[in-house]
Amino acid sequence: MRTLIYILSVLVIPSAVVAASNSHNGENPLKKEDGVIPKAIYFMNNEEAENSIIALKVGEDGMLSEGSCTLTGGKGASGIDGKTSMPAGPDALFSQSAVTVRGNWMVAVNPGSNTTTLFSIDTKDPTRLTMIGQPVDTMGDFPFTAAISRKNKIACVGNSGAQAGIACFSMHNRQGLKPLSESPIVFPLNQTTPPVGPFNTVSHVFFNQDETMLFTTVKGDPIKNTTGFLSMLPVQKGGIGTQDIRSSPPGTQVLFGSTIIPDSNNILATDAAFGTATISTNGTPAIVHKTTIENQSATCWAALSPMTKTAFVTDVGMDNLVEVDLGSGEVLQNTPLMSENPGYVDLLVGGKFVYALSPGSMDGSRKAHVAVVDVSVRPAKAVQNFQPEGAGRSSMGMAAWM
């Protein structure tokens, strides 16, 4: 029988633990360590009673095994499906990066309690997490995406409920998260708490490669003929700017998860209306390449592979993994994984493997799994389909420690 270790987080840690670093999150790609296999991967179970981080061990062969389950000190929640008016699933949060890792810091959102939690990762056992300080209020409603700037020691959270927008915090080794401003950036989405989605919600917050700009993608609503937008917020010395710049690149509709294209001013963003868009952020954001993914259901999550120098995207309604060329936007392969998973949400790349989270089915007939896919071969090949204990149909996020 597999056993699952539940860890109680303590409040104070030695600063040396946080200062060390040999880790990675897909937010700022193509760092030196990105070509190696992770030591651990993380997502959150997003349970309403109490949210927890599920940490899975990764072997030298890239395969997964049970690790730990650590309480965040907050509550999970699901958005409301605009079609059914019921709790959303399996895409419970309409977002990418509900959990994010940079260095030995981890930030997780708690949408049911409007808080976010900072953890440190034990370098000797990366499935051992220690809460730093206490969960802090996100100064908005329903946080469900987070980003870390390790360079600036800043964490930012995207709220998408009735009070939607961005709130940012300084990160401290002992005190935890401290608000950088009492006045968050506000997005006038006219949403409810929980939000009705996936349309007209915040999608993804992430920093650019040199961590001088915070990007946020926000979905439009094709049914109501409203466009989403890309928010760009400058990172200033010691903090974040007080005013963002918003634009709606022509041709985009439902901007979702994204990944930075290294050594350029471009990002590759998914758009649930058609597939992916390569967007230049040099000057007024504009589409460089628009890629239609045939027979898609909703392409919403993206991660970059330093090994293949391509991007991989997932679809909540398809048991496929799609590879996209960063230069041309061309679909290189659209591979059926034949894992019996109904689809995938967040994903990450480590070494030659893609790790993709499938929360399972809403009726419970299919449990949550993490698919491990070898992308060093063509076509890409699923090599493991792991069923983690503690995961459920509301699970979201995906991050790694290398």
mmCIF file of C-alpha atoms in Angstrom:
data_model
loop_
_atom_site.group_PDB
_atom_site.id
_atom_site.type_symbol
_atom_site.label_atom_id
_atom_site.label_comp_id
_atom_site.label_asym_id
_atom_site.label_seq_id
_atom_site.Cartn_x
_atom_site.Cartn_y
_atom_site.Cartn_z
ATOM 1 C CA MET A 1 0.000 0.000 0.000
ATOM 2 C CA ARG A 2 1.287 3.453 -0.856
ATOM 3 C CA THR A 3 1.532 5.828 2.059
ATOM 4 C CA LEU A 4 1.149 9.586 1.967
ATOM 5 C CA ILE A 5 3.033 11.749 4.447
ATOM 6 C CA TYR A 6 1.155 14.766 5.815
ATOM 7 C CA ILE A 7 3.494 17.543 6.935
ATOM 8 C CA LEU A 8 2.565 20.259 9.400
ATOM 9 C CA SER A 9 4.205 23.497 8.294
ATOM 10 C CA VAL A 10 6.204 25.449 10.863
ATOM 11 C CA LEU A 11 6.517 29.188 10.846
ATOM 12 C CA VAL A 12 10.224 30.050 11.023
ATOM 13 C CA ILE A 13 13.093 28.654 8.982
ATOM 14 C CA PRO A 14 16.820 29.332 8.741
ATOM 15 C CA SER A 15 17.493 31.985 6.125
ATOM 16 C CA ALA A 16 20.233 29.851 4.585
ATOM 17 C CA VAL A 17 17.634 27.365 3.413
ATOM 18 C CA VAL A 18 15.888 29.972 1.276
ATOM 19 C CA ALA A 19 19.089 31.554 0.049
ATOM 20 C CA ALA A 20 20.355 28.356 -1.587
ATOM 21 C CA SER A 21 19.030 27.554 -5.026
ATOM 22 C CA ASN A 22 19.190 24.955 -7.754
ATOM 23 C CA SER A 23 15.563 24.941 -8.737
ATOM 24 C CA HIS A 24 13.216 25.870 -11.527
ATOM 25 C CA ASN A 25 9.714 26.883 -12.418
ATOM 26 C CA GLY A 26 8.592 27.224 -16.020
ATOM 27 C CA GLU A 27 7.884 30.944 -15.594
ATOM 28 C CA ASN A 28 11.297 32.156 -16.863
ATOM 29 C CA PRO A 29 12.634 29.434 -19.179
ATOM 30 C CA LEU A 30 16.035 28.316 -20.445
ATOM 31 C CA LYS A 31 18.020 28.725 -17.251
ATOM 32 C CA LYS A 32 21.089 26.482 -16.967
ATOM 33 C CA GLU A 33 19.334 23.967 -14.736
ATOM 34 C CA ASP A 34 16.271 23.591 -16.955
ATOM 35 C CA GLY A 35 17.696 20.704 -18.935
ATOM 36 C CA VAL A 36 17.803 18.388 -15.940
ATOM 37 C CA ILE A 37 15.122 16.117 -14.575
ATOM 38 C CA PRO A 38 13.210 17.539 -11.570
ATOM 39 C CA LYS A 39 13.744 16.193 -8.072
ATOM 40 C CA ALA A 40 10.119 16.942 -7.166
ATOM 41 C CA ILE A 41 6.952 18.320 -8.763
ATOM 42 C CA TYR A 42 4.073 20.125 -7.073
ATOM 43 C CA PHE A 43 0.432 21.007 -7.550
ATOM 44 C CA MET A 44 -2.413 21.836 -5.147
ATOM 45 C CA ASN A 45 -5.472 19.726 -4.447
ATOM 46 C CA ASN A 46 -7.598 22.899 -4.113
ATOM 47 C CA GLU A 47 -10.031 21.280 -1.667
ATOM 48 C CA GLU A 48 -12.679 23.553 -0.149
ATOM 49 C CA ALA A 49 -12.184 22.318 3.420
ATOM 50 C CA GLU A 50 -8.426 22.898 3.401
ATOM 51 C CA ASN A 51 -6.060 23.437 0.509
ATOM 52 C CA SER A 52 -2.881 21.350 0.344
ATOM 53 C CA ILE A 53 0.242 21.069 -1.782
ATOM 54 C CA ILE A 54 0.785 17.619 -3.253
ATOM 55 C CA ALA A 55 4.532 17.031 -3.680
ATOM 56 C CA LEU A 56 5.647 14.030 -5.733
ATOM 57 C CA LYS A 57 9.129 12.563 -5.791
ATOM 58 C CA VAL A 58 10.834 12.272 -9.165
ATOM 59 C CA GLY A 59 13.362 9.486 -9.647
ATOM 60 C CA GLU A 60 16.572 9.711 -11.627
ATOM 61 C CA ASP A 61 14.677 8.063 -14.465
ATOM 62 C CA GLY A 62 12.039 10.817 -14.373
ATOM 63 C CA MET A 63 9.326 8.574 -12.983
ATOM 64 C CA LEU A 64 6.977 9.708 -10.202
ATOM 65 C CA SER A 65 6.282 8.283 -6.751
ATOM 66 C CA GLU A 66 4.397 9.459 -3.669
ATOM 67 C CA GLY A 67 5.907 12.240 -1.598
ATOM 68 C CA SER A 68 3.973 14.495 0.782
ATOM 69 C CA CYS A 69 0.833 16.539 1.317
ATOM 70 C CA THR A 70 1.308 19.899 3.062
ATOM 71 C CA LEU A 71 -1.494 22.177 4.259
ATOM 72 C CA THR A 72 -1.396 25.731 2.900
ATOM 73 C CA GLY A 73 -3.319 27.244 5.805
ATOM 74 C CA GLY A 74 -6.080 28.330 3.424
ATOM 75 C CA LYS A 75 -9.038 26.978 1.504
ATOM 76 C CA GLY A 76 -9.448 25.910 -2.077
ATOM 77 C CA ALA A 77 -12.446 26.714 -4.277
ATOM 78 C CA SER A 78 -13.776 26.306 -7.781
ATOM 79 C CA GLY A 79 -15.083 28.917 -10.169
ATOM 80 C CA ILE A 80 -18.569 28.663 -11.651
ATOM 81 C CA ASP A 81 -18.967 27.093 -15.079
ATOM 82 C CA GLY A 82 -20.722 29.648 -17.273
ATOM 83 C CA LYS A 83 -22.514 26.917 -19.233
ATOM 84 C CA THR A 84 -23.877 24.886 -16.321
ATOM 85 C CA SER A 85 -23.898 27.395 -13.421
ATOM 86 C CA MET A 86 -22.287 24.605 -11.399
ATOM 87 C CA PRO A 87 -18.814 24.443 -9.815
ATOM 88 C CA ALA A 88 -16.276 24.325 -12.629
ATOM 89 C CA GLY A 89 -14.188 21.293 -13.396
ATOM 90 C CA PRO A 90 -11.910 19.761 -14.336
ATOM 91 C CA ASP A 91 -10.505 23.257 -14.993
ATOM 92 C CA ALA A 92 -11.554 24.509 -11.556
ATOM 93 C CA LEU A 93 -9.695 27.839 -11.635
ATOM 94 C CA PHE A 94 -9.525 28.894 -15.322
ATOM 95 C CA SER A 95 -5.826 29.692 -14.796
ATOM 96 C CA GLN A 96 -2.188 28.697 -15.140
ATOM 97 C CA SER A 97 0.349 28.666 -12.262
ATOM 98 C CA ALA A 98 -1.802 28.373 -9.147
ATOM 99 C CA VAL A 99 1.453 27.064 -7.653
ATOM 100 C CA THR A 100 4.794 28.571 -8.649
ATOM 101 C CA VAL A 101 8.407 27.880 -7.661
ATOM 102 C CA ARG A 102 11.537 29.983 -8.048
ATOM 103 C CA GLY A 103 14.733 29.098 -6.244
ATOM 104 C CA ASN A 104 13.700 27.441 -3.000
ATOM 105 C CA TRP A 105 10.596 29.590 -2.682
ATOM 106 C CA MET A 106 7.105 28.366 -3.460
ATOM 107 C CA VAL A 107 3.935 30.454 -3.591
ATOM 108 C CA ALA A 108 0.459 28.905 -3.676
ATOM 109 C CA VAL A 109 -2.934 30.608 -3.874
ATOM 110 C CA ASN A 110 -5.943 29.857 -1.666
ATOM 111 C CA PRO A 111 -8.974 30.958 -3.721
ATOM 112 C CA GLY A 112 -11.509 29.974 -1.047
ATOM 113 C CA SER A 113 -9.977 32.221 1.613
ATOM 114 C CA ASN A 114 -8.572 35.063 -0.548
ATOM 115 C CA THR A 115 -5.036 34.398 0.681
ATOM 116 C CA THR A 116 -1.674 33.252 -0.628
ATOM 117 C CA THR A 117 0.985 31.200 1.144
ATOM 118 C CA LEU A 118 4.796 31.285 0.962
ATOM 119 C CA PHE A 119 6.817 28.107 1.527
ATOM 120 C CA SER A 120 10.474 27.157 1.579
ATOM 121 C CA ILE A 121 11.621 23.932 -0.051
ATOM 122 C CA ASP A 122 14.052 21.663 1.803
ATOM 123 C CA THR A 123 17.114 21.161 -0.415
ATOM 124 C CA LYS A 124 17.785 17.698 1.026
ATOM 125 C CA ASP A 125 14.188 16.537 0.659
ATOM 126 C CA PRO A 126 12.302 18.776 -1.783
ATOM 127 C CA THR A 127 8.975 17.156 -0.862
ATOM 128 C CA ARG A 128 9.362 18.698 2.590
ATOM 129 C CA LEU A 129 7.797 22.179 2.609
ATOM 130 C CA THR A 130 7.894 24.747 5.388
ATOM 131 C CA MET A 131 5.414 27.599 5.613
ATOM 132 C CA ILE A 132 7.062 31.001 6.103
ATOM 133 C CA GLY A 133 4.966 33.350 8.227
ATOM 134 C CA GLN A 134 1.227 33.028 7.744
ATOM 135 C CA PRO A 135 -1.028 33.127 4.647
ATOM 136 C CA VAL A 136 -1.626 36.756 3.668
ATOM 137 C CA ASP A 137 -4.671 38.523 2.266
ATOM 138 C CA THR A 138 -4.405 39.086 -1.498
ATOM 139 C CA MET A 139 -6.299 42.401 -1.333
ATOM 140 C CA GLY A 140 -8.862 41.037 -3.770
ATOM 141 C CA ASP A 141 -11.183 38.121 -4.347
ATOM 142 C CA PHE A 142 -10.527 34.610 -5.588
ATOM 143 C CA PRO A 143 -6.759 34.503 -6.233
ATOM 144 C CA PHE A 144 -5.845 31.764 -8.672
ATOM 145 C CA THR A 145 -2.517 32.505 -10.360
ATOM 146 C CA ALA A 146 0.869 33.482 -8.901
ATOM 147 C CA ALA A 147 4.352 34.496 -10.063
ATOM 148 C CA ILE A 148 7.720 34.925 -8.327
ATOM 149 C CA SER A 149 10.588 37.238 -9.237
ATOM 150 C CA ARG A 150 13.549 35.653 -7.491
ATOM 151 C CA LYS A 151 15.801 38.500 -8.626
ATOM 152 C CA ASN A 152 13.612 41.131 -6.943
ATOM 153 C CA LYS A 153 12.300 38.912 -4.122
ATOM 154 C CA ILE A 154 8.742 39.730 -5.161
ATOM 155 C CA ALA A 155 5.640 37.557 -5.484
ATOM 156 C CA CYS A 156 2.539 38.680 -7.382
ATOM 157 C CA VAL A 157 -0.950 37.189 -7.372
ATOM 158 C CA GLY A 158 -3.835 37.528 -9.805
ATOM 159 C CA ASN A 159 -7.319 37.893 -8.281
ATOM 160 C CA SER A 160 -10.351 37.188 -10.469
ATOM 161 C CA GLY A 161 -13.446 37.554 -8.278
ATOM 162 C CA ALA A 162 -15.589 40.619 -7.571
ATOM 163 C CA GLN A 163 -12.403 42.532 -6.707
ATOM 164 C CA ALA A 164 -10.137 41.502 -9.573
ATOM 165 C CA GLY A 165 -6.597 42.584 -10.336
ATOM 166 C CA ILE A 166 -2.982 42.151 -9.239
ATOM 167 C CA ALA A 167 -1.434 42.342 -5.765
ATOM 168 C CA CYS A 168 2.312 42.074 -5.136
ATOM 169 C CA PHE A 169 4.360 41.255 -2.056
ATOM 170 C CA SER A 170 7.961 41.338 -0.922
ATOM 171 C CA MET A 171 9.287 37.954 0.193
ATOM 172 C CA HIS A 172 11.204 37.553 3.450
ATOM 173 C CA ASN A 173 13.032 34.536 4.785
ATOM 174 C CA ARG A 174 11.410 34.706 8.217
ATOM 175 C CA GLN A 175 8.452 37.092 8.088
ATOM 176 C CA GLY A 176 6.993 35.717 4.872
ATOM 177 C CA LEU A 177 4.994 37.910 2.494
ATOM 178 C CA LYS A 178 4.546 41.660 3.019
ATOM 179 C CA PRO A 179 2.314 43.824 0.766
ATOM 180 C CA LEU A 180 4.241 46.209 -1.475
ATOM 181 C CA SER A 181 1.237 48.515 -1.658
ATOM 182 C CA GLU A 182 -2.162 48.833 -0.042
ATOM 183 C CA SER A 183 -3.593 49.739 -3.458
ATOM 184 C CA PRO A 184 -3.525 46.750 -5.830
ATOM 185 C CA ILE A 185 -3.864 47.061 -9.600
ATOM 186 C CA VAL A 186 -7.605 46.773 -10.352
ATOM 187 C CA PHE A 187 -9.159 45.044 -13.358
ATOM 188 C CA PRO A 188 -12.805 46.128 -13.952
ATOM 189 C CA LEU A 189 -14.127 42.695 -14.934
ATOM 190 C CA ASN A 190 -17.531 43.032 -13.223
ATOM 191 C CA GLN A 191 -17.148 39.512 -11.910
ATOM 192 C CA THR A 192 -18.666 37.696 -8.939
ATOM 193 C CA THR A 193 -17.031 35.667 -6.174
ATOM 194 C CA PRO A 194 -16.496 32.924 -7.152
ATOM 195 C CA PRO A 195 -16.121 34.099 -10.746
ATOM 196 C CA VAL A 196 -18.197 32.766 -13.614
ATOM 197 C CA GLY A 197 -15.899 31.503 -16.332
ATOM 198 C CA PRO A 198 -13.850 30.637 -18.095
ATOM 199 C CA PHE A 199 -14.560 33.788 -20.119
ATOM 200 C CA ASN A 200 -13.846 37.234 -18.674
ATOM 201 C CA THR A 201 -11.397 36.042 -16.016
ATOM 202 C CA VAL A 202 -7.717 36.552 -15.229
ATOM 203 C CA SER A 203 -5.608 33.757 -16.738
ATOM 204 C CA HIS A 204 -1.929 33.936 -15.852
ATOM 205 C CA VAL A 205 0.572 36.244 -14.131
ATOM 206 C CA PHE A 206 4.251 35.803 -15.052
ATOM 207 C CA PHE A 207 7.486 37.814 -15.206
ATOM 208 C CA ASN A 208 9.531 38.401 -18.345
ATOM 209 C CA GLN A 209 12.975 36.844 -18.748
ATOM 210 C CA ASP A 210 14.969 39.578 -16.984
ATOM 211 C CA GLU A 211 12.194 40.110 -14.412
ATOM 212 C CA THR A 212 11.720 43.795 -15.237
ATOM 213 C CA MET A 213 8.078 43.395 -16.293
ATOM 214 C CA LEU A 214 5.048 41.537 -14.963
ATOM 215 C CA PHE A 215 2.666 40.223 -17.612
ATOM 216 C CA THR A 216 -0.943 39.244 -16.982
ATOM 217 C CA THR A 217 -3.245 37.645 -19.536
ATOM 218 C CA VAL A 218 -6.990 38.263 -19.199
ATOM 219 C CA LYS A 219 -9.639 36.432 -21.215
ATOM 220 C CA GLY A 220 -12.268 38.056 -23.367
ATOM 221 C CA ASP A 221 -15.742 36.684 -24.040
ATOM 222 C CA PRO A 222 -16.452 35.807 -27.701
ATOM 223 C CA ILE A 223 -20.130 35.269 -26.901
ATOM 224 C CA LYS A 224 -20.470 38.863 -25.728
ATOM 225 C CA ASN A 225 -17.974 40.098 -28.333
ATOM 226 C CA THR A 226 -15.593 41.446 -25.686
ATOM 227 C CA THR A 227 -11.844 41.087 -26.081
ATOM 228 C CA GLY A 228 -9.368 40.164 -23.409
ATOM 229 C CA PHE A 229 -6.104 41.964 -22.867
ATOM 230 C CA LEU A 230 -2.453 41.689 -21.968
ATOM 231 C CA SER A 231 -1.399 43.769 -18.949
ATOM 232 C CA MET A 232 2.218 44.897 -18.636
ATOM 233 C CA LEU A 233 3.354 46.234 -15.261
ATOM 234 C CA PRO A 234 6.943 47.500 -14.875
ATOM 235 C CA VAL A 235 9.080 46.247 -12.012
ATOM 236 C CA GLN A 236 10.795 49.186 -10.353
ATOM 237 C CA LYS A 237 13.650 49.175 -7.870
ATOM 238 C CA GLY A 238 12.297 47.793 -4.638
ATOM 239 C CA GLY A 239 8.787 47.295 -5.950
ATOM 240 C CA ILE A 240 6.191 47.240 -8.690
ATOM 241 C CA GLY A 241 4.861 50.127 -10.759
ATOM 242 C CA THR A 242 1.578 51.781 -9.840
ATOM 243 C CA GLN A 243 0.094 51.751 -13.346
ATOM 244 C CA ASP A 244 -0.017 48.953 -15.894
ATOM 245 C CA ILE A 245 -0.348 49.207 -19.667
ATOM 246 C CA ARG A 246 -3.163 47.189 -21.266
ATOM 247 C CA SER A 247 -3.615 46.210 -24.856
ATOM 248 C CA SER A 248 -5.668 43.725 -26.844
ATOM 249 C CA PRO A 249 -3.505 42.259 -29.621
ATOM 250 C CA PRO A 250 -5.746 42.086 -32.727
ATOM 251 C CA GLY A 251 -6.801 38.524 -33.445
ATOM 252 C CA THR A 252 -6.742 37.304 -29.852
ATOM 253 C CA GLN A 253 -9.934 36.416 -27.986
ATOM 254 C CA VAL A 254 -9.439 34.183 -24.943
ATOM 255 C CA LEU A 255 -5.805 34.642 -23.865
ATOM 256 C CA PHE A 256 -4.855 31.970 -21.351
ATOM 257 C CA GLY A 257 -1.564 30.402 -20.183
ATOM 258 C CA SER A 258 1.717 31.590 -21.654
ATOM 259 C CA THR A 259 5.449 31.046 -21.727
ATOM 260 C CA ILE A 260 8.308 33.466 -22.381
ATOM 261 C CA ILE A 261 10.287 32.889 -25.576
ATOM 262 C CA PRO A 262 13.892 33.356 -24.423
ATOM 263 C CA ASP A 263 16.197 36.025 -25.791
ATOM 264 C CA SER A 264 13.353 37.849 -27.488
ATOM 265 C CA ASN A 265 10.506 40.233 -26.730
ATOM 266 C CA ASN A 266 7.968 37.543 -27.605
ATOM 267 C CA ILE A 267 5.669 35.349 -25.604
ATOM 268 C CA LEU A 268 3.802 32.275 -26.737
ATOM 269 C CA ALA A 269 0.246 32.517 -25.402
ATOM 270 C CA THR A 270 -2.515 29.975 -25.676
ATOM 271 C CA ASP A 271 -5.903 31.185 -26.819
ATOM 272 C CA ALA A 272 -8.811 28.867 -26.100
ATOM 273 C CA ALA A 273 -10.630 30.179 -29.178
ATOM 274 C CA PHE A 274 -8.144 28.777 -31.719
ATOM 275 C CA GLY A 275 -4.816 27.484 -30.331
ATOM 276 C CA THR A 276 -1.710 29.617 -29.777
ATOM 277 C CA ALA A 277 -0.417 33.082 -30.632
ATOM 278 C CA THR A 278 3.155 34.306 -30.674
ATOM 279 C CA ILE A 279 2.892 37.883 -29.417
ATOM 280 C CA SER A 280 5.581 40.540 -29.690
ATOM 281 C CA THR A 281 5.705 42.825 -26.643
ATOM 282 C CA ASN A 282 8.124 45.256 -28.284
ATOM 283 C CA GLY A 283 6.043 48.423 -28.483
ATOM 284 C CA THR A 284 2.336 47.810 -28.930
ATOM 285 C CA PRO A 285 1.753 44.068 -28.473
ATOM 286 C CA ALA A 286 0.877 42.349 -31.741
ATOM 287 C CA ILE A 287 0.564 38.809 -33.060
ATOM 288 C CA VAL A 288 3.628 37.570 -34.936
ATOM 289 C CA HIS A 289 2.275 34.075 -35.583
ATOM 290 C CA LYS A 290 -1.255 32.752 -35.101
ATOM 291 C CA THR A 291 -1.582 28.979 -34.894
ATOM 292 C CA THR A 292 -4.844 27.127 -35.264
ATOM 293 C CA ILE A 293 -4.838 23.737 -33.572
ATOM 294 C CA GLU A 294 -7.226 21.486 -35.437
ATOM 295 C CA ASN A 295 -10.008 19.756 -33.492
ATOM 296 C CA GLN A 296 -9.030 21.459 -30.238
ATOM 297 C CA SER A 297 -11.453 21.701 -27.342
ATOM 298 C CA ALA A 298 -9.731 24.461 -25.338
ATOM 299 C CA THR A 299 -5.969 24.910 -25.593
ATOM 300 C CA CYS A 300 -5.115 26.775 -22.405
ATOM 301 C CA TRP A 301 -1.734 25.861 -20.863
ATOM 302 C CA ALA A 302 1.829 26.249 -22.159
ATOM 303 C CA ALA A 303 5.370 25.309 -21.152
ATOM 304 C CA LEU A 304 8.716 25.644 -22.909
ATOM 305 C CA SER A 305 11.243 22.838 -23.353
ATOM 306 C CA PRO A 306 14.879 23.962 -23.185
ATOM 307 C CA MET A 307 15.949 20.621 -24.639
ATOM 308 C CA THR A 308 13.772 20.725 -27.767
ATOM 309 C CA LYS A 309 13.581 24.537 -27.866
ATOM 310 C CA THR A 310 9.871 24.225 -28.569
ATOM 311 C CA ALA A 311 6.689 24.784 -26.579
ATOM 312 C CA PHE A 312 4.156 22.216 -25.464
ATOM 313 C CA VAL A 313 0.496 23.022 -24.890
ATOM 314 C CA THR A 314 -2.388 21.106 -23.347
ATOM 315 C CA ASP A 315 -6.154 21.013 -23.713
ATOM 316 C CA VAL A 316 -8.595 20.298 -20.897
ATOM 317 C CA GLY A 317 -10.794 18.312 -23.263
ATOM 318 C CA MET A 318 -8.195 16.288 -25.190
ATOM 319 C CA ASP A 319 -5.858 13.415 -24.229
ATOM 320 C CA ASN A 320 -3.214 14.939 -26.505
ATOM 321 C CA LEU A 321 0.080 16.812 -26.205
ATOM 322 C CA VAL A 322 0.775 19.451 -28.859
ATOM 323 C CA GLU A 323 4.277 20.699 -29.742
ATOM 324 C CA VAL A 324 4.668 24.166 -31.302
ATOM 325 C CA ASP A 325 7.727 25.651 -33.021
ATOM 326 C CA LEU A 326 8.830 28.854 -31.285
ATOM 327 C CA GLY A 327 10.059 30.512 -34.453
ATOM 328 C CA SER A 328 7.250 29.829 -36.900
ATOM 329 C CA GLY A 329 4.344 28.887 -34.627
ATOM 330 C CA GLU A 330 3.940 25.689 -36.669
ATOM 331 C CA VAL A 331 2.390 22.650 -34.988
ATOM 332 C CA LEU A 332 5.196 20.079 -35.033
ATOM 333 C CA GLN A 333 3.197 17.222 -33.563
ATOM 334 C CA ASN A 334 -0.215 16.644 -32.035
ATOM 335 C CA THR A 335 0.237 13.381 -30.199
ATOM 336 C CA PRO A 336 -2.582 11.269 -28.740
ATOM 337 C CA LEU A 337 -1.277 9.990 -25.397
ATOM 338 C CA MET A 338 -3.853 7.181 -25.157
ATOM 339 C CA SER A 339 -3.783 7.391 -21.359
ATOM 340 C CA GLU A 340 -7.579 7.430 -20.871
ATOM 341 C CA ASN A 341 -7.268 10.838 -19.198
ATOM 342 C CA PRO A 342 -10.073 13.196 -20.306
ATOM 343 C CA GLY A 343 -7.638 16.080 -20.790
ATOM 344 C CA TYR A 344 -4.925 18.148 -19.106
ATOM 345 C CA VAL A 345 -4.550 21.440 -17.300
ATOM 346 C CA ASP A 346 -1.193 22.785 -16.070
ATOM 347 C CA LEU A 347 2.057 21.239 -17.242
ATOM 348 C CA LEU A 348 5.820 21.649 -16.896
ATOM 349 C CA VAL A 349 8.946 20.438 -18.673
ATOM 350 C CA GLY A 350 11.981 18.914 -16.975
ATOM 351 C CA GLY A 351 14.792 17.393 -19.030
ATOM 352 C CA LYS A 352 13.281 15.198 -21.718
ATOM 353 C CA PHE A 353 9.958 14.839 -19.931
ATOM 354 C CA VAL A 354 6.685 16.755 -19.886
ATOM 355 C CA TYR A 355 4.624 16.379 -16.708
ATOM 356 C CA ALA A 356 0.941 17.175 -17.304
ATOM 357 C CA LEU A 357 -1.808 17.245 -14.683
ATOM 358 C CA SER A 358 -5.192 15.700 -15.435
ATOM 359 C CA PRO A 359 -7.696 16.390 -12.617
ATOM 360 C CA GLY A 360 -9.900 13.567 -13.882
ATOM 361 C CA SER A 361 -13.617 13.701 -14.588
ATOM 362 C CA MET A 362 -16.345 15.599 -12.764
ATOM 363 C CA ASP A 363 -18.419 12.466 -12.201
ATOM 364 C CA GLY A 364 -15.503 10.715 -10.530
ATOM 365 C CA SER A 365 -15.290 7.948 -13.105
ATOM 366 C CA ARG A 366 -11.711 8.958 -13.898
ATOM 367 C CA LYS A 367 -9.381 9.917 -11.036
ATOM 368 C CA ALA A 368 -6.678 12.585 -11.128
ATOM 369 C CA HIS A 369 -3.417 11.541 -12.790
ATOM 370 C CA VAL A 370 -0.104 13.071 -13.819
ATOM 371 C CA ALA A 371 1.048 11.957 -17.253
ATOM 372 C CA VAL A 372 4.803 11.696 -17.857
ATOM 373 C CA VAL A 373 5.671 12.087 -21.529
ATOM 374 C CA ASP A 374 9.060 11.534 -23.156
ATOM 375 C CA VAL A 375 9.461 14.331 -25.728
ATOM 376 C CA SER A 376 12.972 13.307 -26.823
ATOM 377 C CA VAL A 377 11.373 10.868 -29.280
ATOM 378 C CA ARG A 378 8.941 11.416 -32.124
ATOM 379 C CA PRO A 379 6.139 10.966 -31.757
ATOM 380 C CA ALA A 380 6.235 11.888 -28.067
ATOM 381 C CA LYS A 381 5.547 8.881 -25.888
ATOM 382 C CA ALA A 382 3.643 8.612 -22.593
ATOM 383 C CA VAL A 383 5.842 6.557 -20.251
ATOM 384 C CA GLN A 384 3.902 6.838 -16.973
ATOM 385 C CA ASN A 385 0.402 7.796 -15.882
ATOM 386 C CA PHE A 386 0.648 8.259 -12.134
ATOM 387 C CA GLN A 387 -2.362 8.493 -9.810
ATOM 388 C CA PRO A 388 -1.333 10.617 -6.784
ATOM 389 C CA GLU A 389 -3.008 10.135 -3.433
ATOM 390 C CA GLY A 390 -4.717 13.280 -2.179
ATOM 391 C CA ALA A 391 -5.396 14.677 -5.666
ATOM 392 C CA GLY A 392 -8.921 15.305 -6.892
ATOM 393 C CA ARG A 393 -11.057 16.812 -9.614
ATOM 394 C CA SER A 394 -10.314 20.392 -8.446
ATOM 395 C CA SER A 395 -6.503 19.982 -8.477
ATOM 396 C CA MET A 396 -4.624 22.771 -10.245
ATOM 397 C CA GLY A 397 -1.140 24.180 -10.806
ATOM 398 C CA MET A 398 2.172 22.535 -11.669
ATOM 399 C CA ALA A 399 5.695 23.495 -10.638
ATOM 400 C CA ALA A 400 9.032 21.745 -10.137
ATOM 401 C CA TRP A 401 12.223 21.815 -8.091
ATOM 402 C CA MET A 402 15.335 20.758 -9.997
#
